[in-house]
Every structure is written in structure tokens, then in C-alpha cells.
Amino acid sequence: MMNEKPTLKSLLETSAGKKLLLLGKEQIFTQKEIARFLKRFKITPVKYLEEGVAGVIENHRLNPVEEDISNEAYEQKLPIYKLSAFEQLLSEEIDDDALLMAIKLGNDQERVVRLLGNEHLSDALFVRLLKLYTFHTEEEDNRQDRDVIMFTLRRYIDIKPNEEDLLYSYLTLRRLATEATDPELLQALLNFPNFEFLIRGREKITLQETIARNPYIDEETVRKLLSTRKIAVARALAGNSVIGNKIQKHLLSQNDEAIDKALAVNNTIDESMFDALLTRGNETVSLLLVHQPIDTSRFKKVQEANIADEYLALIGANEMLQPDVIEILAAIENQMLWQMLGGNRTIPGEVLSALYEKGGREVHLALAKNPATPEAILESLYTCAEDDTQMLAALAHNPSLPETKLRELFERDSFEINRGLATNAALPHELLDVLKIDTRLQNELAQNEQLAKSYEAVLKQNKAMMNV
């Protein structure tokens, strides 16, 4: 029986005083680094087949002379290993702190770039190395900079073989800054050039702003972002739920309308911030009323602020209203407010029923779309609608409408009604398939949760197939 080939590590551990033949060009590690690593095992690296060679490390590319040497080593039954396996073993044996200290002392940027291209390094070491790299801000297109960006994207973004072009798009970097969950990585990304991205062909946003919106940034990253003194970065930070009250108050002191509006939708603000924002203009107040939890204490402050009826009505759309506040609002004689409450899916059925009894047409249209509206009310609205296309289209949106009614609406073959049906996740599959053919309904179909889930399932299946 032939002797089994030893693992590379066991070969190194049992070959003190011997030699290791290295064929082909080094890649991730230099000759000096390899020699330093082998010195631990008292092994000498050599380039030719000499007496005392215990094993062979081969690059996948060899010149003709190296091919002959490899064949001779094979005939001598020497164990042969791939260079990638050797590089992986060397990578696993790296002392992170010693490596980083050596790089810092020598400011060896070439070595940093080379190591960043090593896929065998842990994410933790990769990020620490990434923080040591200095971008060439004075050069518009530097090769090393592009390599570092591509190494980063390839490590953290799942790129399929047919999507390699994504590595050359800085929009992929924005995706990473948006999806990253490692605070240390986000901090490292702050060292990158502050690229500007064009979103949906209209809005421009920078890398720093993107990082500022990420909910996984830590205090150090927040501090660095604030130190940029850029108003756009401050606006992005203001809406982030991870910033503390002290930072929120600092941002509020900037007296910037966009910052105020961002703070108004940040549901971590305290009472003093709520009180201050109530005085900051109609748009800020509107956002505050819709996005902040409202209890009786806060509602009393809202009433004392003497807000105009049209802005006060927006509080009815708030999905974080306390039950006693809902009762108070439903009793206020304000049709606009009732309309907002009628479309709010968090309002109890008995309150919606009361609104149906006393509300006008706009309230009824809101109730027709609300999935929380009791079925009896939906049936009544449907029966009374007859040829009222606007009401029927509103009902067509509602996933709580019985399937029989959805089918009846489909049979009417009305474009306005079909627009509502196209958004309805409860619409039977065969009817949805028919609507998918109508290119005029693309915007409405994009809002359909049923379609979104089916597309997501297909994407996951394709991803699993690619992994296989």
C-alpha cells in the first residue's frame, strides 16, 4: 500500500533541517516573507531539486525548466503541494499584531496592497490592513487605489461570475456602505475617497453620507463624520437611530431645516427634542406628527402648539398612536383627520366603524383601501358603489376584500380598477399573470408584495444554484 501524502502542515512540522522546493513565481508573499515563515520550522527554501528536499510547492504556472524539475520531483515521489495551499497555511499562521506593527513602522503600502488581495486573511485582519492604506487623493485614477477597492468589494459583495463588471462600478461601493454591518469596516470605508453617486438619475449622495445613514456605525465613526463639518453629512446622521441624544442636540443647534426634518423621523428623540421640533416649521411638525410615538402627554403638547387643522390632520396617519389618543382624535370634528384615521391600518375596527357612520366620501375612500376595515363595511361600500369607478378602484387595492369581489372587479375590465388590482397581494395568481402583460401597470405591479416575494424567491434559488 502506498504511503499517504502528509498534510502540508505536518510535513513542515517534521522536516526540520531539510529543504522546501518552491517552483514558479511567488504571488501573495515575497521570498523574504516565505523564508521568514519557513525559518520557524528550520526549513530552507530552494529553487532547484537538491539533496534534502522534503517537498515541493508549485505555482499553477511554470516555465519549461520548472516543468522538468516538477516532473523529476514527481518521479522521486516527493509530495507536491499547490502554492495556494501554502499561502493559506502561511496566512493562518500570521501574527496579526506583529504584522501590523511592522507595516506601521515601515509604512509599507506595497505590502498592504499585496496582503489586501489575500483572500485567506480573516475579515478582522483585512479591515485593520484596510485602515492602514493611504489613498492617492491627488491622482484621479490610481491603479493601487482601484485594486484596493476591488479587493474590498470582492470580499464583501457576493459577485456572480457573470457580474464581474460590478467590481468596476463605484455604485457597488455604495451598496457595501449601505449593507455593511461591521462597525470597523464602516470606519475603514471613511478612509476611501468621498465618491459621489447619482441615485435614480436625480439625487446625488456621497460615500460619507451613505455611511452616515448606516445603523451599524459606532461612536468613533460618528465622531469622524461630524469632524468633516459637512452639512450634507450632518443631515444624513440626523435620521440615524444610533446617534445619541447629545449628538441629536448638537445637530438641532445647526438650525438647518433638512436636519430638523431628519430628526423628526428619528424615533429615538427624547421629550426635549420633541418639544423643540414642534416649533421648527410646518414641514418638520408634519413629519413629527406622522413618525413619532404619540401618547396623551405628547398630544397635549401638540394641541397647545396651535397647529393648523390641515397639518394636525396628518397625525391620523401615525401608526404609533396610543389607544386613548386614537379615541380623542376620532371625536374631533375634522374630516381631513378622519380621512387619515380611516386609512390607518393600526386603528381598531370599532373606531373605523364609527368613522364609516359619520364620515363623508373621502373617509369612505380611505376605508375602502384600508386592510384593517371590517369586512362588513367593505361589503357595504362595494354594494353601494355600483358604477362608482373611483370607489371600486379604491376597493381593488384592499387585500382584505373577499376573493369573489376581487374576481368581479377584474371582470369589469376597467383600467382604473386594474391599477388597484395590480397592487393587491391577495389577487389570485392567474389574474395577476394577466395583469402582468399590461405594460401600463408596471408601476403598480412593482408595489405588489406577492410579486416582490416571488421575485425574491427566484433570486435566492438562482443564488443557491450558483453556489452549487
Coordinates of C-alpha atoms in Angstrom, one line a residue:
M1 CA 0.0 0.0 0.0
M2 CA 1.4 3.4 -1.0
N3 CA 2.2 5.9 1.8
E4 CA -0.4 8.6 2.1
K5 CA 0.7 12.1 1.3
P6 CA 1.1 14.1 4.6
T7 CA -0.7 17.3 5.1
L8 CA 1.4 20.4 4.3
K9 CA 1.5 21.4 7.9
S10 CA 2.6 18.0 9.2
L11 CA 5.3 18.0 6.5
L12 CA 6.7 21.3 7.7
E13 CA 6.5 20.2 11.4
T14 CA 8.5 17.1 10.7
S15 CA 11.1 18.4 8.3
A16 CA 13.5 20.4 10.5
G17 CA 16.9 20.8 8.9
K18 CA 15.5 19.9 5.4
K19 CA 14.6 22.0 2.3
L20 CA 11.4 23.0 0.6
L21 CA 11.4 23.4 -3.2
L22 CA 9.5 26.4 -4.5
L23 CA 8.6 26.3 -8.2
G24 CA 7.1 29.2 -10.0
K25 CA 6.7 32.9 -9.1
E26 CA 5.5 33.9 -5.7
Q27 CA 2.2 35.7 -5.5
I28 CA 0.8 37.0 -2.2
F29 CA 4.0 36.6 -0.2
T30 CA 7.6 37.7 -1.1
Q31 CA 10.6 35.4 -1.0
K32 CA 11.7 37.1 2.3
E33 CA 8.3 36.6 3.9
I34 CA 8.3 32.9 2.9
A35 CA 11.8 32.4 4.1
R36 CA 10.9 34.0 7.4
F37 CA 7.9 31.7 7.8
L38 CA 9.9 28.6 7.0
K39 CA 12.6 29.6 9.5
R40 CA 10.2 28.8 12.3
F41 CA 10.3 25.1 11.1
K42 CA 14.1 25.3 10.5
I43 CA 13.4 24.7 6.8
T44 CA 15.4 26.3 3.9
P45 CA 13.6 27.4 0.7
V46 CA 15.3 26.4 -2.5
K47 CA 14.7 26.9 -6.3
Y48 CA 16.3 23.7 -7.6
L49 CA 15.9 20.0 -6.8
E50 CA 18.7 19.4 -4.3
E51 CA 19.6 16.8 -1.8
G52 CA 17.5 17.1 1.3
V53 CA 14.3 18.4 -0.3
A54 CA 11.3 17.2 1.7
G55 CA 8.5 18.6 -0.5
V56 CA 7.6 20.8 -3.4
I57 CA 5.4 24.0 -3.6
E58 CA 4.1 24.7 -7.1
N59 CA 2.6 27.8 -8.7
H60 CA -0.1 26.8 -11.2
R61 CA 2.0 28.5 -13.9
L62 CA 5.5 27.0 -14.5
N63 CA 8.0 27.7 -17.2
P64 CA 9.5 24.8 -19.2
V65 CA 12.5 24.4 -17.0
E66 CA 10.3 24.4 -13.9
E67 CA 8.1 21.8 -15.5
D68 CA 11.1 19.5 -16.0
I69 CA 12.1 20.0 -12.3
S70 CA 8.5 19.2 -11.2
N71 CA 8.4 16.0 -13.3
E72 CA 11.7 14.9 -11.7
A73 CA 10.4 15.6 -8.2
Y74 CA 7.3 13.6 -9.1
E75 CA 9.4 10.6 -10.2
Q76 CA 11.3 10.8 -6.9
K77 CA 7.9 10.6 -5.2
L78 CA 8.3 13.8 -3.4
P79 CA 5.0 15.3 -2.0
I80 CA 3.8 18.2 -4.2
Y81 CA 1.5 21.0 -2.9
K82 CA -0.2 23.9 -4.6
L83 CA 1.1 27.4 -3.9
S84 CA -2.5 28.4 -2.9
A85 CA -2.4 25.8 -0.1
F86 CA 0.9 27.0 1.1
E87 CA -0.3 30.6 1.1
Q88 CA -3.4 29.7 3.0
L89 CA -1.3 27.9 5.7
L90 CA 1.0 30.9 5.9
S91 CA -1.9 33.2 6.2
E92 CA -3.4 31.2 9.0
E93 CA -0.1 31.4 10.9
I94 CA 0.2 35.2 10.7
D95 CA 0.6 37.1 14.0
D96 CA -1.8 39.9 13.3
D97 CA -0.3 42.4 15.8
A98 CA 3.3 41.7 14.8
L99 CA 2.4 42.1 11.1
L100 CA 0.6 45.4 11.6
M101 CA 3.4 46.8 13.8
A102 CA 6.0 46.0 11.1
I103 CA 3.8 47.7 8.4
K104 CA 3.3 50.8 10.5
L105 CA 7.0 51.1 11.3
G106 CA 7.9 50.9 7.6
N107 CA 4.7 52.5 6.2
D108 CA 5.0 49.7 3.6
Q109 CA 2.0 50.5 1.4
E110 CA 3.0 48.0 -1.3
R111 CA 2.8 45.2 1.3
V112 CA -0.6 46.5 2.5
V113 CA -2.0 46.2 -1.1
R114 CA -0.5 42.8 -1.6
L115 CA -2.0 41.5 1.7
L116 CA -5.4 43.0 1.0
G117 CA -5.5 40.8 -2.1
N118 CA -5.1 37.7 0.1
E119 CA -8.4 36.0 0.3
H120 CA -7.2 33.8 3.1
L121 CA -6.9 36.6 5.7
S122 CA -9.6 36.9 8.3
D123 CA -12.1 39.8 7.9
A124 CA -10.8 41.3 11.1
L125 CA -7.2 41.5 9.8
F126 CA -8.4 42.6 6.4
V127 CA -10.2 45.6 8.0
R128 CA -7.2 46.5 10.1
L129 CA -5.0 46.5 7.0
L130 CA -7.5 48.5 5.1
K131 CA -7.3 51.2 7.7
L132 CA -3.5 51.4 7.1
Y133 CA -3.9 52.0 3.3
T134 CA -3.5 55.6 2.2
F135 CA -5.4 56.6 -1.0
H136 CA -3.8 58.7 -3.6
T137 CA -6.2 61.7 -3.4
E138 CA -4.2 63.8 -5.7
E139 CA -4.4 61.2 -8.6
E140 CA -7.7 60.8 -10.3
D141 CA -7.3 57.1 -11.3
N142 CA -4.5 55.3 -9.4
R143 CA -4.0 51.5 -10.0
Q144 CA -3.4 50.6 -6.4
D145 CA -6.5 52.5 -5.3
R146 CA -8.6 50.6 -7.8
D147 CA -7.1 47.3 -6.7
V148 CA -7.9 48.1 -3.0
I149 CA -11.5 49.0 -3.9
M150 CA -11.9 45.8 -5.9
F151 CA -10.3 43.6 -3.2
T152 CA -12.8 45.2 -0.7
L153 CA -15.8 44.7 -3.0
R154 CA -14.9 41.1 -3.9
R155 CA -14.5 40.2 -0.2
Y156 CA -17.8 41.6 1.0
I157 CA -20.2 41.6 -2.0
D158 CA -21.5 38.4 -3.5
I159 CA -20.4 38.8 -7.1
K160 CA -21.6 36.1 -9.6
P161 CA -19.2 35.1 -12.4
N162 CA -21.3 36.9 -15.0
E163 CA -21.4 40.1 -12.8
E164 CA -17.7 40.9 -12.7
D165 CA -18.4 44.3 -14.2
L166 CA -19.9 45.3 -10.8
L167 CA -16.4 45.4 -9.4
Y168 CA -15.7 48.3 -11.7
S169 CA -18.7 50.3 -10.6
Y170 CA -18.4 52.7 -7.6
L171 CA -22.2 52.2 -7.1
T172 CA -21.2 48.8 -5.7
L173 CA -19.2 50.6 -3.1
R174 CA -22.3 52.5 -2.1
R175 CA -24.1 49.2 -1.8
L176 CA -21.4 47.9 0.5
A177 CA -21.6 51.1 2.6
T178 CA -25.3 50.6 2.8
E179 CA -25.4 46.9 3.6
A180 CA -22.3 46.6 5.9
T181 CA -22.9 45.5 9.5
D182 CA -19.3 45.6 10.8
P183 CA -18.7 48.9 12.5
E184 CA -14.9 48.5 11.9
L185 CA -15.4 48.1 8.2
L186 CA -17.6 51.2 8.0
Q187 CA -14.9 53.1 9.9
A188 CA -12.3 51.8 7.3
L189 CA -14.6 52.9 4.4
L190 CA -14.3 56.5 5.7
N191 CA -10.7 56.5 4.6
F192 CA -11.8 56.0 1.0
P193 CA -12.2 58.9 -1.4
N194 CA -15.5 60.6 -0.8
F195 CA -17.1 59.3 -4.1
E196 CA -20.3 60.9 -5.3
F197 CA -23.1 58.6 -6.5
L198 CA -26.0 59.5 -8.7
I199 CA -29.1 57.8 -7.5
R200 CA -32.0 57.1 -9.8
G201 CA -30.6 59.6 -12.2
R202 CA -31.5 62.5 -9.9
E203 CA -30.3 62.6 -6.3
K204 CA -26.5 62.8 -5.6
I205 CA -25.2 61.3 -2.5
T206 CA -21.6 60.9 -1.3
L207 CA -19.9 57.9 0.3
Q208 CA -19.7 59.7 3.7
E209 CA -23.4 60.5 3.6
T210 CA -24.1 56.8 2.8
I211 CA -22.0 55.7 5.8
A212 CA -23.7 58.3 8.0
R213 CA -27.1 56.6 7.3
N214 CA -25.9 53.1 8.1
P215 CA -27.4 52.0 11.5
Y216 CA -24.3 50.0 12.4
I217 CA -21.8 52.9 12.7
D218 CA -20.1 53.2 16.1
E219 CA -19.3 56.3 18.2
E220 CA -15.9 56.7 16.7
T221 CA -17.3 56.8 13.2
V222 CA -20.0 59.3 14.2
R223 CA -17.2 61.5 15.7
K224 CA -15.2 61.3 12.4
L225 CA -18.3 62.1 10.3
L226 CA -19.0 65.1 12.4
S227 CA -15.5 66.3 12.1
T228 CA -16.0 66.7 8.3
R229 CA -18.2 69.7 9.1
K230 CA -20.3 68.9 6.0
I231 CA -23.9 69.9 6.3
A232 CA -25.0 67.0 4.0
V233 CA -23.3 64.5 6.3
A234 CA -24.9 66.1 9.3
R235 CA -28.3 65.8 7.6
A236 CA -27.7 62.1 6.9
L237 CA -26.6 61.5 10.5
A238 CA -29.7 63.2 12.0
G239 CA -32.0 60.5 10.8
N240 CA -29.8 57.7 12.1
S241 CA -31.3 56.0 15.2
V242 CA -27.9 55.0 16.6
I243 CA -26.8 58.6 17.3
G244 CA -27.2 59.6 21.0
N245 CA -29.2 62.4 22.5
K246 CA -26.1 64.6 22.8
I247 CA -25.4 64.3 19.1
Q248 CA -29.0 65.0 18.3
K249 CA -29.0 68.2 20.3
H250 CA -25.8 69.3 18.6
L251 CA -27.4 68.7 15.2
L252 CA -30.5 70.6 16.3
S253 CA -28.4 73.6 17.1
Q254 CA -27.3 73.9 13.5
N255 CA -30.7 75.4 12.7
D256 CA -30.9 73.7 9.4
E257 CA -34.4 72.7 8.1
A258 CA -33.2 69.5 6.4
I259 CA -31.6 68.4 9.7
D260 CA -34.8 69.3 11.6
K261 CA -36.8 67.1 9.2
A262 CA -34.4 64.2 9.6
L263 CA -34.5 64.4 13.4
A264 CA -38.3 64.5 13.2
V265 CA -38.4 61.0 11.7
N266 CA -35.8 59.6 14.1
N267 CA -37.8 57.7 16.6
T268 CA -35.1 57.8 19.3
I269 CA -35.6 61.5 20.2
D270 CA -36.5 62.4 23.7
E271 CA -39.1 64.7 25.1
S272 CA -37.0 67.8 25.0
M273 CA -36.2 67.2 21.3
F274 CA -39.9 66.6 20.6
D275 CA -40.8 69.9 22.2
A276 CA -38.1 71.8 20.3
L277 CA -39.0 70.3 16.9
L278 CA -42.7 71.3 17.5
T279 CA -41.5 74.9 17.0
R280 CA -39.5 74.3 13.8
G281 CA -41.8 74.9 10.9
N282 CA -44.8 73.2 9.3
E283 CA -42.8 70.5 7.3
T284 CA -40.9 69.4 10.4
V285 CA -44.0 69.4 12.5
S286 CA -45.8 67.3 9.9
L287 CA -43.1 64.7 9.9
L288 CA -43.0 64.7 13.7
L289 CA -46.8 64.1 13.9
V290 CA -46.6 61.1 11.5
H291 CA -43.4 59.4 12.6
Q292 CA -43.1 59.8 16.4
P293 CA -44.9 57.7 19.0
I294 CA -47.8 59.9 20.4
D295 CA -49.2 59.4 23.9
T296 CA -51.6 61.7 25.7
S297 CA -48.8 63.8 27.1
R298 CA -47.3 64.5 23.7
F299 CA -50.7 65.0 22.1
K300 CA -51.4 67.7 24.7
K301 CA -48.3 69.5 23.6
V302 CA -49.4 69.2 20.0
Q303 CA -52.8 70.8 20.9
E304 CA -51.0 73.6 22.8
A305 CA -48.8 74.3 19.8
N306 CA -51.9 75.6 17.9
I307 CA -51.1 73.7 14.8
A308 CA -53.3 74.4 11.7
D309 CA -56.0 71.9 11.1
E310 CA -54.5 70.7 7.8
Y311 CA -51.2 69.8 9.5
L312 CA -52.9 68.4 12.6
A313 CA -54.9 66.0 10.4
L314 CA -51.6 64.3 9.4
I315 CA -51.4 62.8 12.9
G316 CA -54.2 60.4 11.9
A317 CA -51.7 58.6 9.6
N318 CA -49.4 57.9 12.5
E319 CA -49.1 54.1 13.2
M320 CA -47.8 54.6 16.7
L321 CA -50.8 56.3 18.4
Q322 CA -51.7 55.3 21.9
P323 CA -55.3 53.9 22.2
D324 CA -56.6 56.8 24.3
V325 CA -55.1 59.3 21.7
I326 CA -57.0 57.4 18.9
E327 CA -60.3 57.9 20.8
I328 CA -59.6 61.6 21.3
L329 CA -58.7 62.1 17.6
A330 CA -61.8 60.2 16.4
A331 CA -64.0 62.5 18.4
I332 CA -62.6 65.7 16.8
E333 CA -64.8 67.2 14.1
N334 CA -62.2 67.2 11.3
Q335 CA -63.0 65.4 8.1
M336 CA -59.3 65.5 7.0
L337 CA -58.3 63.9 10.3
W338 CA -60.9 61.2 9.9
Q339 CA -59.7 60.5 6.4
M340 CA -56.2 59.9 7.7
L341 CA -57.5 57.7 10.5
G342 CA -59.7 55.8 8.0
G343 CA -56.6 54.8 6.0
N344 CA -54.5 53.9 9.1
R345 CA -54.2 50.1 9.4
T346 CA -53.4 50.3 13.1
I347 CA -56.8 51.8 14.0
P348 CA -59.2 49.4 15.8
G349 CA -62.2 48.1 13.9
E350 CA -64.7 49.7 16.2
V351 CA -63.2 53.1 15.6
L352 CA -63.2 52.5 11.8
S353 CA -66.8 51.5 12.0
A354 CA -67.6 54.8 13.8
L355 CA -65.8 56.8 11.2
Y356 CA -67.8 55.0 8.5
E357 CA -71.0 56.1 10.1
K358 CA -70.1 59.7 10.4
G359 CA -67.5 60.3 7.7
G360 CA -68.0 61.6 4.2
R361 CA -66.9 60.3 0.8
E362 CA -63.1 60.9 1.3
V363 CA -63.3 59.0 4.6
H364 CA -65.1 56.1 2.8
L365 CA -62.5 56.1 0.1
A366 CA -59.8 55.8 2.7
L367 CA -61.7 53.0 4.5
A368 CA -62.1 51.2 1.1
K369 CA -58.2 50.9 0.8
N370 CA -57.6 50.0 4.5
P371 CA -57.0 46.3 5.1
A372 CA -58.0 46.8 8.7
T373 CA -61.5 47.9 7.7
P374 CA -64.1 45.3 8.9
E375 CA -65.4 43.1 6.1
A376 CA -69.0 44.2 6.6
I377 CA -68.0 47.8 5.8
L378 CA -66.1 46.7 2.7
E379 CA -69.1 44.7 1.6
S380 CA -71.4 47.7 2.1
L381 CA -69.0 50.0 0.3
Y382 CA -68.9 47.5 -2.6
T383 CA -72.7 47.1 -2.8
C384 CA -73.3 50.9 -2.8
A385 CA -70.5 51.6 -5.3
E386 CA -72.3 50.1 -8.3
D387 CA -70.7 52.0 -11.2
D388 CA -68.6 54.4 -9.0
T389 CA -65.2 53.6 -10.6
Q390 CA -63.3 55.7 -8.0
M391 CA -64.7 53.7 -5.1
L392 CA -64.3 50.4 -6.9
A393 CA -60.7 51.2 -7.7
A394 CA -60.1 52.0 -4.0
L395 CA -61.6 48.7 -3.0
A396 CA -59.4 46.9 -5.6
H397 CA -56.3 47.9 -3.6
N398 CA -57.6 46.2 -0.5
P399 CA -56.2 42.7 0.2
S400 CA -59.0 42.1 2.8
L401 CA -61.7 42.3 0.1
P402 CA -63.2 38.8 -0.4
E403 CA -61.7 36.9 -3.4
T404 CA -65.2 36.7 -5.1
K405 CA -65.3 40.5 -5.1
L406 CA -61.8 40.8 -6.5
R407 CA -62.7 38.5 -9.4
E408 CA -65.9 40.5 -10.1
L409 CA -63.7 43.7 -10.2
F410 CA -61.4 42.0 -12.6
E411 CA -64.2 41.1 -14.9
R412 CA -65.2 44.8 -15.3
D413 CA -62.0 45.2 -17.4
S414 CA -61.5 48.8 -16.2
F415 CA -58.0 50.2 -16.4
E416 CA -58.5 52.4 -13.3
I417 CA -59.8 49.3 -11.3
N418 CA -57.0 47.2 -12.7
R419 CA -54.5 49.7 -11.4
G420 CA -55.8 49.0 -7.9
L421 CA -55.9 45.2 -8.5
A422 CA -52.2 45.2 -9.7
T423 CA -51.1 46.4 -6.3
N424 CA -53.2 43.8 -4.4
A425 CA -51.1 40.9 -2.9
A426 CA -54.3 38.9 -2.4
L427 CA -55.3 38.9 -6.1
P428 CA -55.4 35.2 -7.4
H429 CA -52.2 34.2 -9.3
E430 CA -53.9 33.6 -12.6
L431 CA -55.5 37.1 -12.6
L432 CA -52.2 38.7 -11.6
D433 CA -50.5 36.9 -14.5
V434 CA -52.9 38.5 -16.9
L435 CA -52.3 42.0 -15.5
K436 CA -48.5 41.5 -15.8
I437 CA -48.9 41.6 -19.5
D438 CA -50.2 45.1 -19.4
T439 CA -47.1 47.4 -19.6
R440 CA -49.1 50.4 -18.4
L441 CA -49.3 48.7 -15.0
Q442 CA -45.6 48.3 -14.3
N443 CA -45.5 51.0 -11.5
E444 CA -48.5 49.4 -9.8
L445 CA -47.1 45.8 -10.1
A446 CA -43.9 47.0 -8.6
Q447 CA -45.9 47.7 -5.4
N448 CA -47.4 44.2 -5.2
E449 CA -45.9 42.3 -2.2
Q450 CA -46.9 39.0 -3.8
L451 CA -44.7 39.7 -6.8
A452 CA -41.9 41.1 -4.7
K453 CA -41.8 37.8 -2.7
S454 CA -41.9 35.6 -5.8
Y455 CA -39.0 37.6 -7.4
E456 CA -37.0 37.3 -4.2
A457 CA -37.6 33.6 -4.1
V458 CA -36.3 33.3 -7.7
L459 CA -33.2 35.3 -6.9
K460 CA -32.5 33.1 -3.8
Q461 CA -32.9 30.0 -6.0
N462 CA -30.5 31.3 -8.6
K463 CA -28.0 32.2 -5.9
A464 CA -28.3 28.7 -4.5
M465 CA -27.8 27.2 -7.9
M466 CA -24.7 29.3 -8.5
N467 CA -23.3 28.2 -5.2
V468 CA -23.8 24.6 -6.2

